[in-house]
Amino acid sequence: MIYNSGQDWLQAEAKKVLFFGMSGLGKTHVSNMLRGTGEWFHYSADYRIGTRYMGEYITDNFKRRAMQDPFLAELLRSDSIYIASNLTFDDLSPLSTYLGKPGNPELGGLSFAEYQKRQAQHHRAEVAALYDTAHFIERAKDLYGYDNFVCDSGGSTCEVVDPFNPEDPLLAELAKNHLMVWIEGSPDHETELVRRFKRAPKPMCYRPDFLSELWGEYLDTNKCAEEEVNPNDFMTFTYARAISQREPRYRAMADNFGIKVTHTDLGKVTSSEGLNELIAATLGNRG
């Protein structure tokens, strides 16, 4: 690992950390807290995905809807209006809206084939955004003078790597440049995470085989055709299953490439000093 002991971490002039785990367990919260100190550069993988790699898909989706309105269509054709996404670190809804939900088109659903295509786009974008962290570590230092760097990764990082392979190329690259920190939840958090997801869906990227398996299971269990699927119901069903199937993948990432902190312990952290102490203690207890 990039830091082999708690003392290494505490004495490092440049601290570089990547948080991973399910959305809703505190990755963005602690990253925002660090950024707020004025001493850390905050890199959001989801923001990079939604702006650099999928921004054109997102705005074209807006334009496609606008073109259905004759008034807006004429203005768009003449370049009289400009349509753009206002995606932010804390509001990823433009990306979530583009990724969409499969099912009944009358309820806003996409065909499953279209949903799979957009998932594949996100998969490629997430890999690229994670590889970009090395460039942004240098950029943060050269342009802005930041020594400390925090990567707020997407909850689906474990879906675009092989966490059980200790030589996975992307994970090896990330571990070379950051301390990889898994934020572990607990069974008690699952209900709350599902509730939050229903209220404010986050961009979700699933492995193709997992997604196809759940799609087939949902159709069989509910005895329905593709166009009869309730999109929101399917997304909640899939998200709830993802929580349990991702846990061993996150655990393998921590075992092979980093460390683990609990959501409860991280929730007690209110300052960069507190985070430093938690990470140093965790490194000290590793092994």
Tab-separated table of C-alpha atoms in Angstrom:
chain	number	residue	atom	x	y	z
A	1	MET	CA	0.000	0.000	0.000
A	2	ILE	CA	1.033	3.610	-0.459
A	3	TYR	CA	1.119	4.039	3.369
A	4	ASN	CA	2.342	1.022	5.312
A	5	SER	CA	1.629	2.218	8.835
A	6	GLY	CA	-0.312	4.762	10.796
A	7	GLN	CA	2.894	6.709	11.315
A	8	ASP	CA	3.491	6.788	7.540
A	9	TRP	CA	0.040	8.321	7.097
A	10	LEU	CA	0.394	10.880	9.863
A	11	GLN	CA	3.859	11.991	8.733
A	12	ALA	CA	3.035	12.141	5.016
A	13	GLU	CA	3.209	15.673	3.631
A	14	ALA	CA	0.886	14.624	0.803
A	15	LYS	CA	-2.093	12.482	1.833
A	16	LYS	CA	-3.997	10.769	-0.959
A	17	VAL	CA	-7.090	8.707	-0.215
A	18	LEU	CA	-9.872	7.067	-2.215
A	19	PHE	CA	-13.144	6.206	-0.482
A	20	PHE	CA	-15.302	3.399	-1.833
A	21	GLY	CA	-18.522	1.693	-0.757
A	22	MET	CA	-22.257	1.942	-1.254
A	23	SER	CA	-23.744	5.353	-1.970
A	24	GLY	CA	-25.234	6.886	1.146
A	25	LEU	CA	-22.565	5.760	3.616
A	26	GLY	CA	-20.597	9.006	3.747
A	27	LYS	CA	-18.113	9.137	0.847
A	28	THR	CA	-19.308	12.501	-0.428
A	29	HIS	CA	-19.955	13.866	3.062
A	30	VAL	CA	-16.420	13.259	4.295
A	31	SER	CA	-14.964	14.414	0.958
A	32	ASN	CA	-16.901	17.673	1.217
A	33	MET	CA	-15.679	18.072	4.799
A	34	LEU	CA	-12.071	17.679	3.688
A	35	ARG	CA	-12.537	20.095	0.784
A	36	GLY	CA	-14.024	22.601	3.195
A	37	THR	CA	-10.756	22.765	5.139
A	38	GLY	CA	-9.113	24.393	2.122
A	39	GLU	CA	-6.302	21.842	2.248
A	40	TRP	CA	-7.713	19.008	0.139
A	41	PHE	CA	-8.573	18.665	-3.545
A	42	HIS	CA	-11.880	16.810	-3.958
A	43	TYR	CA	-12.178	14.613	-7.044
A	44	SER	CA	-15.661	13.200	-7.631
A	45	ALA	CA	-15.613	10.219	-9.988
A	46	ASP	CA	-19.348	10.581	-10.663
A	47	TYR	CA	-18.920	14.259	-11.525
A	48	ARG	CA	-16.105	13.409	-13.921
A	49	ILE	CA	-18.273	10.707	-15.515
A	50	GLY	CA	-21.226	13.029	-15.930
A	51	THR	CA	-19.247	15.975	-17.324
A	52	ARG	CA	-16.237	14.639	-19.208
A	53	TYR	CA	-17.418	11.268	-20.451
A	54	MET	CA	-21.212	11.290	-20.550
A	55	GLY	CA	-22.016	14.984	-20.769
A	56	GLU	CA	-22.889	14.806	-24.467
A	57	TYR	CA	-25.195	11.828	-23.936
A	58	ILE	CA	-26.936	13.710	-21.126
A	59	THR	CA	-27.505	16.943	-23.042
A	60	ASP	CA	-28.559	15.074	-26.184
A	61	ASN	CA	-31.165	13.324	-24.067
A	62	PHE	CA	-32.507	16.719	-22.961
A	63	LYS	CA	-32.523	17.937	-26.558
A	64	ARG	CA	-34.324	14.819	-27.745
A	65	ARG	CA	-37.142	15.602	-25.331
A	66	ALA	CA	-37.153	19.276	-26.272
A	67	MET	CA	-37.422	18.405	-29.956
A	68	GLN	CA	-40.811	16.854	-29.244
A	69	ASP	CA	-42.113	20.357	-28.562
A	70	PRO	CA	-42.504	22.321	-31.854
A	71	PHE	CA	-41.783	25.630	-30.140
A	72	LEU	CA	-38.529	24.427	-28.571
A	73	ALA	CA	-37.584	22.387	-31.625
A	74	GLU	CA	-37.564	25.475	-33.848
A	75	LEU	CA	-35.423	27.396	-31.353
A	76	LEU	CA	-32.965	24.510	-31.076
A	77	ARG	CA	-32.618	24.166	-34.851
A	78	SER	CA	-31.783	27.856	-35.138
A	79	ASP	CA	-29.377	27.735	-32.172
A	80	SER	CA	-31.514	30.330	-30.414
A	81	ILE	CA	-31.466	28.476	-27.116
A	82	TYR	CA	-28.808	26.512	-25.292
A	83	ILE	CA	-29.487	23.363	-23.280
A	84	ALA	CA	-26.938	22.141	-20.749
A	85	SER	CA	-26.710	19.939	-17.681
A	86	ASN	CA	-26.237	21.491	-14.254
A	87	LEU	CA	-24.745	18.363	-12.700
A	88	THR	CA	-22.891	19.024	-9.434
A	89	PHE	CA	-20.978	16.993	-6.831
A	90	ASP	CA	-24.129	16.875	-4.694
A	91	ASP	CA	-26.739	16.574	-7.454
A	92	LEU	CA	-26.148	13.793	-9.961
A	93	SER	CA	-29.747	13.685	-11.171
A	94	PRO	CA	-28.858	14.608	-14.797
A	95	LEU	CA	-26.731	11.459	-14.977
A	96	SER	CA	-29.340	9.332	-13.192
A	97	THR	CA	-32.023	10.622	-15.544
A	98	TYR	CA	-29.966	9.713	-18.592
A	99	LEU	CA	-29.186	6.203	-17.361
A	100	GLY	CA	-32.899	5.776	-16.871
A	101	LYS	CA	-34.921	2.748	-15.838
A	102	PRO	CA	-36.091	-0.204	-17.908
A	103	GLY	CA	-39.760	-1.044	-18.226
A	104	ASN	CA	-43.138	0.382	-19.193
A	105	PRO	CA	-42.597	3.391	-21.504
A	106	GLU	CA	-45.824	4.968	-20.241
A	107	LEU	CA	-44.172	5.123	-16.812
A	108	GLY	CA	-40.958	6.562	-18.222
A	109	GLY	CA	-39.241	3.242	-18.820
A	110	LEU	CA	-36.643	2.382	-21.452
A	111	SER	CA	-36.400	-0.818	-23.406
A	112	PHE	CA	-34.066	-3.237	-21.672
A	113	ALA	CA	-31.747	-3.158	-24.704
A	114	GLU	CA	-31.472	0.655	-24.475
A	115	TYR	CA	-30.877	0.444	-20.732
A	116	GLN	CA	-28.084	-2.083	-21.319
A	117	LYS	CA	-26.510	0.234	-23.898
A	118	ARG	CA	-26.464	3.135	-21.443
A	119	GLN	CA	-25.070	0.874	-18.727
A	120	ALA	CA	-22.207	-0.067	-21.052
A	121	GLN	CA	-21.525	3.628	-21.694
A	122	HIS	CA	-21.376	4.256	-17.945
A	123	HIS	CA	-19.103	1.248	-17.409
A	124	ARG	CA	-16.548	2.616	-19.892
A	125	ALA	CA	-16.862	6.111	-18.429
A	126	GLU	CA	-16.338	4.906	-14.865
A	127	VAL	CA	-13.165	3.026	-15.771
A	128	ALA	CA	-11.817	6.103	-17.572
A	129	ALA	CA	-12.745	8.438	-14.699
A	130	LEU	CA	-10.936	6.220	-12.194
A	131	TYR	CA	-7.809	6.057	-14.326
A	132	ASP	CA	-7.973	9.874	-14.517
A	133	THR	CA	-7.264	10.220	-10.793
A	134	ALA	CA	-3.489	10.027	-11.325
A	135	HIS	CA	-3.659	12.984	-13.713
A	136	PHE	CA	-5.798	14.974	-11.294
A	137	ILE	CA	-3.421	14.333	-8.400
A	138	GLU	CA	-0.710	16.042	-10.455
A	139	ARG	CA	-3.112	18.710	-11.707
A	140	ALA	CA	-4.299	19.525	-8.178
A	141	LYS	CA	-0.690	20.080	-7.106
A	142	ASP	CA	0.584	21.905	-10.202
A	143	LEU	CA	-2.389	24.206	-10.755
A	144	TYR	CA	-3.810	24.789	-7.294
A	145	GLY	CA	-1.051	23.838	-4.872
A	146	TYR	CA	-2.964	21.050	-3.163
A	147	ASP	CA	-0.793	18.335	-1.598
A	148	ASN	CA	-3.761	16.392	-0.209
A	149	PHE	CA	-6.172	14.596	-2.526
A	150	VAL	CA	-9.442	12.776	-1.863
A	151	CYS	CA	-11.228	10.696	-4.490
A	152	ASP	CA	-14.941	10.254	-3.888
A	153	SER	CA	-15.532	7.156	-6.008
A	154	GLY	CA	-18.874	5.879	-7.263
A	155	GLY	CA	-20.697	3.111	-5.478
A	156	SER	CA	-20.288	0.949	-8.566
A	157	THR	CA	-16.479	0.920	-8.560
A	158	CYS	CA	-16.600	-2.730	-7.501
A	159	GLU	CA	-18.659	-3.529	-10.618
A	160	VAL	CA	-16.017	-2.405	-13.136
A	161	VAL	CA	-13.043	-4.288	-11.643
A	162	ASP	CA	-12.225	-7.815	-10.523
A	163	PRO	CA	-11.834	-7.266	-6.778
A	164	PHE	CA	-10.869	-10.909	-6.160
A	165	ASN	CA	-7.820	-10.572	-8.400
A	166	PRO	CA	-4.919	-9.089	-6.398
A	167	GLU	CA	-3.374	-8.027	-9.702
A	168	ASP	CA	-6.430	-6.306	-11.193
A	169	PRO	CA	-4.834	-3.534	-13.312
A	170	LEU	CA	-7.227	-0.735	-12.411
A	171	LEU	CA	-7.233	-1.472	-8.695
A	172	ALA	CA	-3.447	-1.827	-8.716
A	173	GLU	CA	-3.154	1.583	-10.372
A	174	LEU	CA	-5.517	3.167	-7.853
A	175	ALA	CA	-3.713	1.571	-4.887
A	176	LYS	CA	-0.400	2.870	-6.235
A	177	ASN	CA	-1.689	6.434	-6.027
A	178	HIS	CA	-4.128	6.418	-3.080
A	179	LEU	CA	-4.882	4.775	0.210
A	180	MET	CA	-7.989	2.740	-0.643
A	181	VAL	CA	-10.574	2.996	2.152
A	182	TRP	CA	-13.768	0.948	2.209
A	183	ILE	CA	-16.645	2.459	4.180
A	184	GLU	CA	-18.414	-0.611	5.526
A	185	GLY	CA	-22.102	-0.399	6.325
A	186	SER	CA	-24.150	-2.790	8.436
A	187	PRO	CA	-27.392	-4.720	7.954
A	188	ASP	CA	-29.140	-1.939	9.865
A	189	HIS	CA	-28.230	0.510	7.115
A	190	GLU	CA	-29.825	-1.478	4.277
A	191	THR	CA	-33.399	-0.339	4.888
A	192	GLU	CA	-32.301	3.288	5.162
A	193	LEU	CA	-30.202	3.077	1.985
A	194	VAL	CA	-33.147	1.642	0.037
A	195	ARG	CA	-35.416	4.383	1.417
A	196	ARG	CA	-32.945	7.076	0.337
A	197	PHE	CA	-32.571	5.475	-3.064
A	198	LYS	CA	-36.332	5.559	-3.618
A	199	ARG	CA	-36.379	9.244	-2.743
A	200	ALA	CA	-33.284	10.295	-4.708
A	201	PRO	CA	-31.919	7.612	-7.066
A	202	LYS	CA	-28.160	7.726	-7.667
A	203	PRO	CA	-26.443	6.697	-10.905
A	204	MET	CA	-26.185	2.915	-10.772
A	205	CYS	CA	-23.884	0.777	-12.894
A	206	TYR	CA	-24.214	-2.998	-12.715
A	207	ARG	CA	-22.219	-5.866	-14.152
A	208	PRO	CA	-23.967	-7.056	-17.330
A	209	ASP	CA	-24.401	-10.632	-16.087
A	210	PHE	CA	-25.857	-9.492	-12.747
A	211	LEU	CA	-28.268	-7.112	-14.453
A	212	SER	CA	-29.471	-9.703	-16.984
A	213	GLU	CA	-29.941	-12.271	-14.229
A	214	LEU	CA	-32.087	-9.928	-12.135
A	215	TRP	CA	-34.089	-8.785	-15.155
A	216	GLY	CA	-34.968	-12.385	-15.990
A	217	GLU	CA	-35.773	-13.152	-12.358
A	218	TYR	CA	-38.031	-10.104	-12.084
A	219	LEU	CA	-39.957	-10.997	-15.250
A	220	ASP	CA	-40.405	-14.621	-14.132
A	221	THR	CA	-41.395	-13.775	-10.560
A	222	ASN	CA	-43.913	-11.115	-11.574
A	223	LYS	CA	-45.184	-12.988	-14.657
A	224	CYS	CA	-44.918	-9.873	-16.795
A	225	ALA	CA	-43.587	-8.815	-20.170
A	226	GLU	CA	-40.861	-6.196	-20.591
A	227	GLU	CA	-43.298	-3.417	-21.418
A	228	GLU	CA	-45.329	-4.200	-18.274
A	229	VAL	CA	-42.470	-3.749	-15.808
A	230	ASN	CA	-42.870	-0.913	-13.325
A	231	PRO	CA	-39.508	0.888	-13.752
A	232	ASN	CA	-39.332	2.218	-10.200
A	233	ASP	CA	-40.195	-1.152	-8.716
A	234	PHE	CA	-37.508	-2.896	-10.746
A	235	MET	CA	-34.855	-0.327	-9.824
A	236	THR	CA	-35.609	-0.670	-6.111
A	237	PHE	CA	-35.583	-4.466	-6.428
A	238	THR	CA	-32.206	-4.334	-8.179
A	239	TYR	CA	-30.678	-1.823	-5.779
A	240	ALA	CA	-31.690	-3.875	-2.732
A	241	ARG	CA	-30.054	-6.964	-4.240
A	242	ALA	CA	-26.963	-4.963	-5.184
A	243	ILE	CA	-26.320	-4.030	-1.556
A	244	SER	CA	-25.822	-7.657	-0.526
A	245	GLN	CA	-23.956	-8.790	-3.639
A	246	ARG	CA	-21.537	-5.863	-3.511
A	247	GLU	CA	-20.470	-6.432	0.104
A	248	PRO	CA	-18.057	-9.312	-0.638
A	249	ARG	CA	-16.680	-7.405	-3.607
A	250	TYR	CA	-15.929	-4.344	-1.467
A	251	ARG	CA	-14.441	-6.592	1.213
A	252	ALA	CA	-12.091	-8.193	-1.326
A	253	MET	CA	-11.023	-4.730	-2.533
A	254	ALA	CA	-10.156	-3.751	1.044
A	255	ASP	CA	-8.383	-7.040	1.751
A	256	ASN	CA	-6.308	-6.934	-1.442
A	257	PHE	CA	-5.726	-3.217	-1.895
A	258	GLY	CA	-6.586	-1.157	1.182
A	259	ILE	CA	-8.263	-0.850	4.540
A	260	LYS	CA	-11.755	-0.784	6.038
A	261	VAL	CA	-13.479	1.725	8.308
A	262	THR	CA	-17.034	1.407	9.508
A	263	HIS	CA	-19.786	3.838	8.647
A	264	THR	CA	-20.374	4.298	12.377
A	265	ASP	CA	-16.767	5.272	13.110
A	266	LEU	CA	-16.568	7.547	10.090
A	267	GLY	CA	-19.799	9.225	11.160
A	268	LYS	CA	-18.068	10.420	14.325
A	269	VAL	CA	-15.386	12.234	12.323
A	270	THR	CA	-15.921	15.984	12.154
A	271	SER	CA	-12.485	17.230	11.093
A	272	SER	CA	-9.488	16.290	8.984
A	273	GLU	CA	-7.577	15.668	12.220
A	274	GLY	CA	-10.218	13.181	13.306
A	275	LEU	CA	-10.031	11.416	9.971
A	276	ASN	CA	-6.245	11.249	10.176
A	277	GLU	CA	-6.488	9.638	13.606
A	278	LEU	CA	-9.071	7.089	12.401
A	279	ILE	CA	-7.007	6.114	9.376
A	280	ALA	CA	-3.781	5.909	11.392
A	281	ALA	CA	-5.430	3.658	13.968
A	282	THR	CA	-6.906	1.456	11.242
A	283	LEU	CA	-3.546	1.118	9.491
A	284	GLY	CA	-1.965	0.278	12.824
A	285	ASN	CA	-4.466	-2.533	13.408
A	286	ARG	CA	-4.209	-3.967	9.881
A	287	GLY	CA	-2.935	-7.520	9.793
